[in-house]
XYZ file of N, CA and C in Angstrom:
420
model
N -0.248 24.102 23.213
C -0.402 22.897 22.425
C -0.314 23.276 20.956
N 0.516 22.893 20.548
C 0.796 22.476 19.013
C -0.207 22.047 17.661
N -0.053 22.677 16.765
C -1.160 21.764 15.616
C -0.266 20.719 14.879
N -0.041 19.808 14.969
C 0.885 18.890 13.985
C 0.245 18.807 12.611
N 0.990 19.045 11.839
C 0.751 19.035 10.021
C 0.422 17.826 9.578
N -0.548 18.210 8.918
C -1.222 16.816 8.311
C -0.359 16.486 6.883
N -0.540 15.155 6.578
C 0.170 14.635 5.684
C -0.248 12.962 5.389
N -0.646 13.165 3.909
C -1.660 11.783 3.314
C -0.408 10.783 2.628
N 0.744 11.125 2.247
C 1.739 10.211 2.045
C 2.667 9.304 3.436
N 3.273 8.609 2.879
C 4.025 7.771 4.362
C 5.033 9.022 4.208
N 5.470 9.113 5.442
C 7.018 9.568 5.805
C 8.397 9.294 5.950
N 9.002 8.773 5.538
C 10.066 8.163 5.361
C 11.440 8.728 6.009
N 12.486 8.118 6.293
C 13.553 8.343 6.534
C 15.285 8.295 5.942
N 15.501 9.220 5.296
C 16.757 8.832 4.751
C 18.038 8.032 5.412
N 19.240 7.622 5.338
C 20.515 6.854 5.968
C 20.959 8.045 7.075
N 20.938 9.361 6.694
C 20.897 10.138 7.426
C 19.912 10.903 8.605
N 18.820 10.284 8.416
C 17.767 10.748 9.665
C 16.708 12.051 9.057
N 16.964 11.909 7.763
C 16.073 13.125 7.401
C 14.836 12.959 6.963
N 13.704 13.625 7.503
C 12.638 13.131 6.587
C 11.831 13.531 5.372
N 11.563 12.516 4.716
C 10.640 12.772 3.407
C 9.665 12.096 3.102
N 8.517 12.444 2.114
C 7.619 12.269 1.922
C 7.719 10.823 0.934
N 7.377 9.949 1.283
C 7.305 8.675 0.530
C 6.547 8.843 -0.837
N 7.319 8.221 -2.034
C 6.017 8.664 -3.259
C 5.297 7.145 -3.822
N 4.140 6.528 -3.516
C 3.337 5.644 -3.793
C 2.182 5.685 -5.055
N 2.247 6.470 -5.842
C 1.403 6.540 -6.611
C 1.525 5.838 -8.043
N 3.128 5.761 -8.212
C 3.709 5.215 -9.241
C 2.787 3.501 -9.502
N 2.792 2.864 -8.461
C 2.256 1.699 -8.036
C 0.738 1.467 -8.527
N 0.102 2.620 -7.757
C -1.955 2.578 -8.296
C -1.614 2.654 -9.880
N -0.655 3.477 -10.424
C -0.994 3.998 -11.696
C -0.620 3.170 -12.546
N 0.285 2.092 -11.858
C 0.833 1.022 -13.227
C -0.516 -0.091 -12.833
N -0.853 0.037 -11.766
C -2.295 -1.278 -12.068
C -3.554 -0.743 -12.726
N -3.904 1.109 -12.556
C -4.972 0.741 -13.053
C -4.831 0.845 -15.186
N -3.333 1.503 -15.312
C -2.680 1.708 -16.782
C -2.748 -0.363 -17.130
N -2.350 -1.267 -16.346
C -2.182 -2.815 -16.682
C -3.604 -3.187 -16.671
N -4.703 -2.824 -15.794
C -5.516 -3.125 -16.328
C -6.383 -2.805 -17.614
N -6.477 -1.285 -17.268
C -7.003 -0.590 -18.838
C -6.334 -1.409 -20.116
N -4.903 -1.898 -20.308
C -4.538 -2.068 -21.024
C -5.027 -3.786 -21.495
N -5.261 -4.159 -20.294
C -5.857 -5.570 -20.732
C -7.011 -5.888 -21.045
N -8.009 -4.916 -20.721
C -9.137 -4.384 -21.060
C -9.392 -4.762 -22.889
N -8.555 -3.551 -22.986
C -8.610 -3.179 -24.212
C -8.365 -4.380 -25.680
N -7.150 -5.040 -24.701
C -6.630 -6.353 -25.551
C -7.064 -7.549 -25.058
N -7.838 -7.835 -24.226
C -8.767 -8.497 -24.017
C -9.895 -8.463 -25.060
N -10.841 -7.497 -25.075
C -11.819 -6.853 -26.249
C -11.553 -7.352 -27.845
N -10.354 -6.880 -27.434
C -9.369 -7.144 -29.592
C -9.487 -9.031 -30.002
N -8.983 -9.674 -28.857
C -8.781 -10.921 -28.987
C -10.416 -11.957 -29.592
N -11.147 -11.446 -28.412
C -12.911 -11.799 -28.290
C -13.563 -11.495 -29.440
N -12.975 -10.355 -30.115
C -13.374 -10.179 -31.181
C -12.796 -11.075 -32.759
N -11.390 -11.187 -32.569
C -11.124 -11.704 -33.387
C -11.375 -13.305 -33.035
N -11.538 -13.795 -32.040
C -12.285 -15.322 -32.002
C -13.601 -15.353 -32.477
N -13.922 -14.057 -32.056
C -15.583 -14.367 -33.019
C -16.134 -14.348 -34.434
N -14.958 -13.444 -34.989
C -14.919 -13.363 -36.748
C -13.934 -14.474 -36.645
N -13.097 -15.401 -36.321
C -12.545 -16.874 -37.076
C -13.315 -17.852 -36.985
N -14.656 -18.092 -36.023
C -15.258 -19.697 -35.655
C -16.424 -19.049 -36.568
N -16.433 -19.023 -37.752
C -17.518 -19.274 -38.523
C -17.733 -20.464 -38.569
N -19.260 -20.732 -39.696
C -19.470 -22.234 -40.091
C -18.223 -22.683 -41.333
N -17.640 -21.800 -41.957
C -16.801 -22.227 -42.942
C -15.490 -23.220 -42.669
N -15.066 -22.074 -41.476
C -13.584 -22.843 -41.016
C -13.945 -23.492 -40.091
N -15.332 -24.220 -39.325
C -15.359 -24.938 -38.715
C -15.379 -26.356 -39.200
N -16.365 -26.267 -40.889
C -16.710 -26.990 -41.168
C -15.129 -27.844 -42.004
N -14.429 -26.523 -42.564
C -12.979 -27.403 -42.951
C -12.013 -27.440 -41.786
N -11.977 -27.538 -40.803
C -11.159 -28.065 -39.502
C -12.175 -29.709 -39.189
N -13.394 -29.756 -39.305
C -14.141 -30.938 -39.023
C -13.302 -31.670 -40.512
N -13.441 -31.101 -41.424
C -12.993 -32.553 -42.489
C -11.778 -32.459 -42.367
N -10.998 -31.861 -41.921
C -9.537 -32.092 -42.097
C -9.426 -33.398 -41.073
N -10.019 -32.980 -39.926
C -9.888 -33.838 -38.595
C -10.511 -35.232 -38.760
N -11.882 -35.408 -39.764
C -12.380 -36.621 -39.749
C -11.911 -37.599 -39.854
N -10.662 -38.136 -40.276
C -10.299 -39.487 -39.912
C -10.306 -39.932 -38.695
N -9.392 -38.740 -37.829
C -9.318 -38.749 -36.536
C -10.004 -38.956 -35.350
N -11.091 -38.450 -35.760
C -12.724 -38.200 -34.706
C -13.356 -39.717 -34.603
N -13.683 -39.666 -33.517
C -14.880 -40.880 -33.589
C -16.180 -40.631 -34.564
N -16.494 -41.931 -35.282
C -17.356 -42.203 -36.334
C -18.559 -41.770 -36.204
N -18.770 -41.674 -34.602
C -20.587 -40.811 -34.319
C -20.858 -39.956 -33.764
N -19.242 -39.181 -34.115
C -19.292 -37.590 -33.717
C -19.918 -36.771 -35.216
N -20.902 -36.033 -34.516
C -21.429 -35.131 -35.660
C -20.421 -33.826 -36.068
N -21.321 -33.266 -37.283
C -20.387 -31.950 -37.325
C -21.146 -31.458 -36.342
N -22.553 -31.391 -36.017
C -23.138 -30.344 -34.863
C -22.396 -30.169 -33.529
N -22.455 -31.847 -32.769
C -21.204 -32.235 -31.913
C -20.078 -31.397 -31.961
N -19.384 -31.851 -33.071
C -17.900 -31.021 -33.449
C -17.788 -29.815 -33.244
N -18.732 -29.147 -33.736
C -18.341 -27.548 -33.732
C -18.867 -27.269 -32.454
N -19.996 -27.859 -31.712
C -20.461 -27.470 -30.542
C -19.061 -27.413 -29.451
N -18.722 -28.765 -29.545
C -17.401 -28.754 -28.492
C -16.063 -27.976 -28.859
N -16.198 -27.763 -30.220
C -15.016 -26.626 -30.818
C -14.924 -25.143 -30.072
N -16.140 -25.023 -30.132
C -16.375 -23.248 -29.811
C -16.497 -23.507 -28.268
N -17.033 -24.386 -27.813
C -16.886 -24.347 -26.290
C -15.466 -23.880 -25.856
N -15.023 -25.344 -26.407
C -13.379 -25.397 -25.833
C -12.393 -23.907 -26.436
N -12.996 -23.222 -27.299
C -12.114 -21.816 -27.761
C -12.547 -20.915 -26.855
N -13.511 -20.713 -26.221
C -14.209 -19.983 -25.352
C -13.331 -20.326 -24.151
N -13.220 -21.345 -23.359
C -12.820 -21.503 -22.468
C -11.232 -21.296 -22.420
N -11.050 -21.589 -23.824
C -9.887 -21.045 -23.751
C -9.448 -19.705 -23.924
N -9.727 -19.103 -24.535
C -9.846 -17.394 -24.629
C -9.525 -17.247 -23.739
N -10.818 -17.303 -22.701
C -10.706 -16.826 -21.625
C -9.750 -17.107 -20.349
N -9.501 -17.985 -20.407
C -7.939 -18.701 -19.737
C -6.810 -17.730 -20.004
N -6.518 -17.996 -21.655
C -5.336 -16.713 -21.921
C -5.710 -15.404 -21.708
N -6.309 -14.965 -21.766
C -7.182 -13.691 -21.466
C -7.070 -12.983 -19.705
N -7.084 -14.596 -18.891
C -6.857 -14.197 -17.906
C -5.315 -14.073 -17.695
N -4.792 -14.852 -18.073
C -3.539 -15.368 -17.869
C -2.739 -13.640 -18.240
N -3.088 -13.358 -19.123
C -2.179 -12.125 -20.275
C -2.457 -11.143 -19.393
N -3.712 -11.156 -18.255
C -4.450 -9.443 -18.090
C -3.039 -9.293 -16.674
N -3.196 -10.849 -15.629
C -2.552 -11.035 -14.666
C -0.621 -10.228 -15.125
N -0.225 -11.044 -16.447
C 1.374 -10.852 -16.603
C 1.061 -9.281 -16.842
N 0.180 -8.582 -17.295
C 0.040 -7.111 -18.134
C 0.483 -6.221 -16.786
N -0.986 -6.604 -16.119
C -0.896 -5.718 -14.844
C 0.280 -5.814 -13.483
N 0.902 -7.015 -13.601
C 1.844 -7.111 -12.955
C 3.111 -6.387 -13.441
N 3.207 -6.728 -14.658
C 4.263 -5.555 -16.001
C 3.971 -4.201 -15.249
N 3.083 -3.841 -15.231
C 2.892 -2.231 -15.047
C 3.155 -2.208 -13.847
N 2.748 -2.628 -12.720
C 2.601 -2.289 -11.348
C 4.419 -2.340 -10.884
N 4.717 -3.182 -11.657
C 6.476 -3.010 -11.306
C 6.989 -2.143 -12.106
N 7.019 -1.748 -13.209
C 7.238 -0.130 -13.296
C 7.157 0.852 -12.815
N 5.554 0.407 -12.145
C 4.896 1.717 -11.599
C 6.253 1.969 -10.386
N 6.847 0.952 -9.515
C 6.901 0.423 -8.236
C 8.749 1.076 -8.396
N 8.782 1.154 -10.111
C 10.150 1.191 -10.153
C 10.491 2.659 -10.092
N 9.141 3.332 -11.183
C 9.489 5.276 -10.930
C 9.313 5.801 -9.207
N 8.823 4.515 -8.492
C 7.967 4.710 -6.923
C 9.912 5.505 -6.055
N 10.300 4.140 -6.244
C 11.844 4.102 -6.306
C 12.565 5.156 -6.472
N 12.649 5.257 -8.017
C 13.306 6.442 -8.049
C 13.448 7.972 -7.799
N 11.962 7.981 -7.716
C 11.400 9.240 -7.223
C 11.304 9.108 -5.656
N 11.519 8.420 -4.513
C 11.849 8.117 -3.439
C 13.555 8.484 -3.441
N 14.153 8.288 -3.987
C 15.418 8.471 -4.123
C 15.670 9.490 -4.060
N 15.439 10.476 -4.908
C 15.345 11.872 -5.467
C 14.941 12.657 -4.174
N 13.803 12.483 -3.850
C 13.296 13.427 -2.420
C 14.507 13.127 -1.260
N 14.956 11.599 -1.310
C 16.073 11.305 0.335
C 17.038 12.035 -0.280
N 17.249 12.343 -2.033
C 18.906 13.189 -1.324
C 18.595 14.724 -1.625
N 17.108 14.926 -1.646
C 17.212 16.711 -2.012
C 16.664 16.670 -0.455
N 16.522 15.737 0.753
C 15.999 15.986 1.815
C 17.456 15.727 2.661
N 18.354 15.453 2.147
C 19.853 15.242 2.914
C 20.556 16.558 2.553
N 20.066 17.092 1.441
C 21.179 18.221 0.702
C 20.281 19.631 1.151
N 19.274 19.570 1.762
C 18.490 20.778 2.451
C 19.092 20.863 4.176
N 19.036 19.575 4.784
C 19.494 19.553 5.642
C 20.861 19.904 5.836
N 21.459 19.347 5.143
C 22.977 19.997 5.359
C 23.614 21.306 4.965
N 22.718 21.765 3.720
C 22.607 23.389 3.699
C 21.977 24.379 4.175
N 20.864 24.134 5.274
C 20.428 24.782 6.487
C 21.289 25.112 7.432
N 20.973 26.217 7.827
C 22.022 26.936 9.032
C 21.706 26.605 10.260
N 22.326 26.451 10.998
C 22.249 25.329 12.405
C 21.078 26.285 13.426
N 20.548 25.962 13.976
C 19.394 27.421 14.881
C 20.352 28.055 16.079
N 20.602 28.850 15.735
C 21.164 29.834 16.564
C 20.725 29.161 18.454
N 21.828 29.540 18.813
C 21.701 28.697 20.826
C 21.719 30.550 21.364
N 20.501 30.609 22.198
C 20.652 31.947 22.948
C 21.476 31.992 23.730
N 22.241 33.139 23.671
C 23.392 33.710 24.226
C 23.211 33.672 25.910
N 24.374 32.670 26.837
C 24.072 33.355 28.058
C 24.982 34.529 28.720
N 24.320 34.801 29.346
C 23.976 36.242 30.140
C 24.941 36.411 31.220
């Protein structure tokens, strides 16, 4: 009885019947690179919404807007539902940007997955065909 070789990648098959080691890593590495990266610009954004909704530019976006507004909307009102609705929105684009980021990466990742799959089927076609055939014992 035989020990069969262990092996943590898929195995794959070239057009020719040869086998190679599938390469999948390209894939983990563009999601967890798309997320880190949305992370990061996620962070940048939150921050810069929080240094623009001062009381200053809230209070001149309320008078610019006051004609517009109903007459027994306060500024407290105003800015209360201002910063809500920027919040909720942030976070909307925030989600929206992290989803297109990490999808960006993961198909890169998916694309070196590819090419480097490529690479192994024809150095696993060009081994095979430059191997010497196994010798047939001679009969007697």
């Amino acid at each position: 009885m035989s020990i069969q070789a262990v092996s943590f990648g898929k195995t794959a098959q070239t057009k020719n019947g040869n086998s190679y080691e599938k390469a999948k890593a390209g894939g983990y590495a563009g999601i967890a690179a798309g997320a880190a990266m949305s992370a990061v610009n996620g962070a940048k954004v939150v921050k810069i919404i929080k240094n623009s909704m001062n009381a200053t530019t809230l209070k001149n976006l309320y008078e610019e807007n006051l004609p517009k507004l109903p007459k027994e909307l306060s500024f407290r009102d105003f800015a209360k539902h201002t910063i809500r609705g920027s919040k909720i929105g942030t976070a909307v684009t925030i989600g929206i940007a992290a989803i297109i980021t990490t999808a960006m990466a993961f198909g890169l990742g998916k694309i070196i997955d590819a090419v480097t799959n490529n690479i192994r089927a024809k150095k696993a076609d060009a081994a095979a065909t430059n191997a010497e055939p196994a010798k047939q014992p001679e009969k007697e």
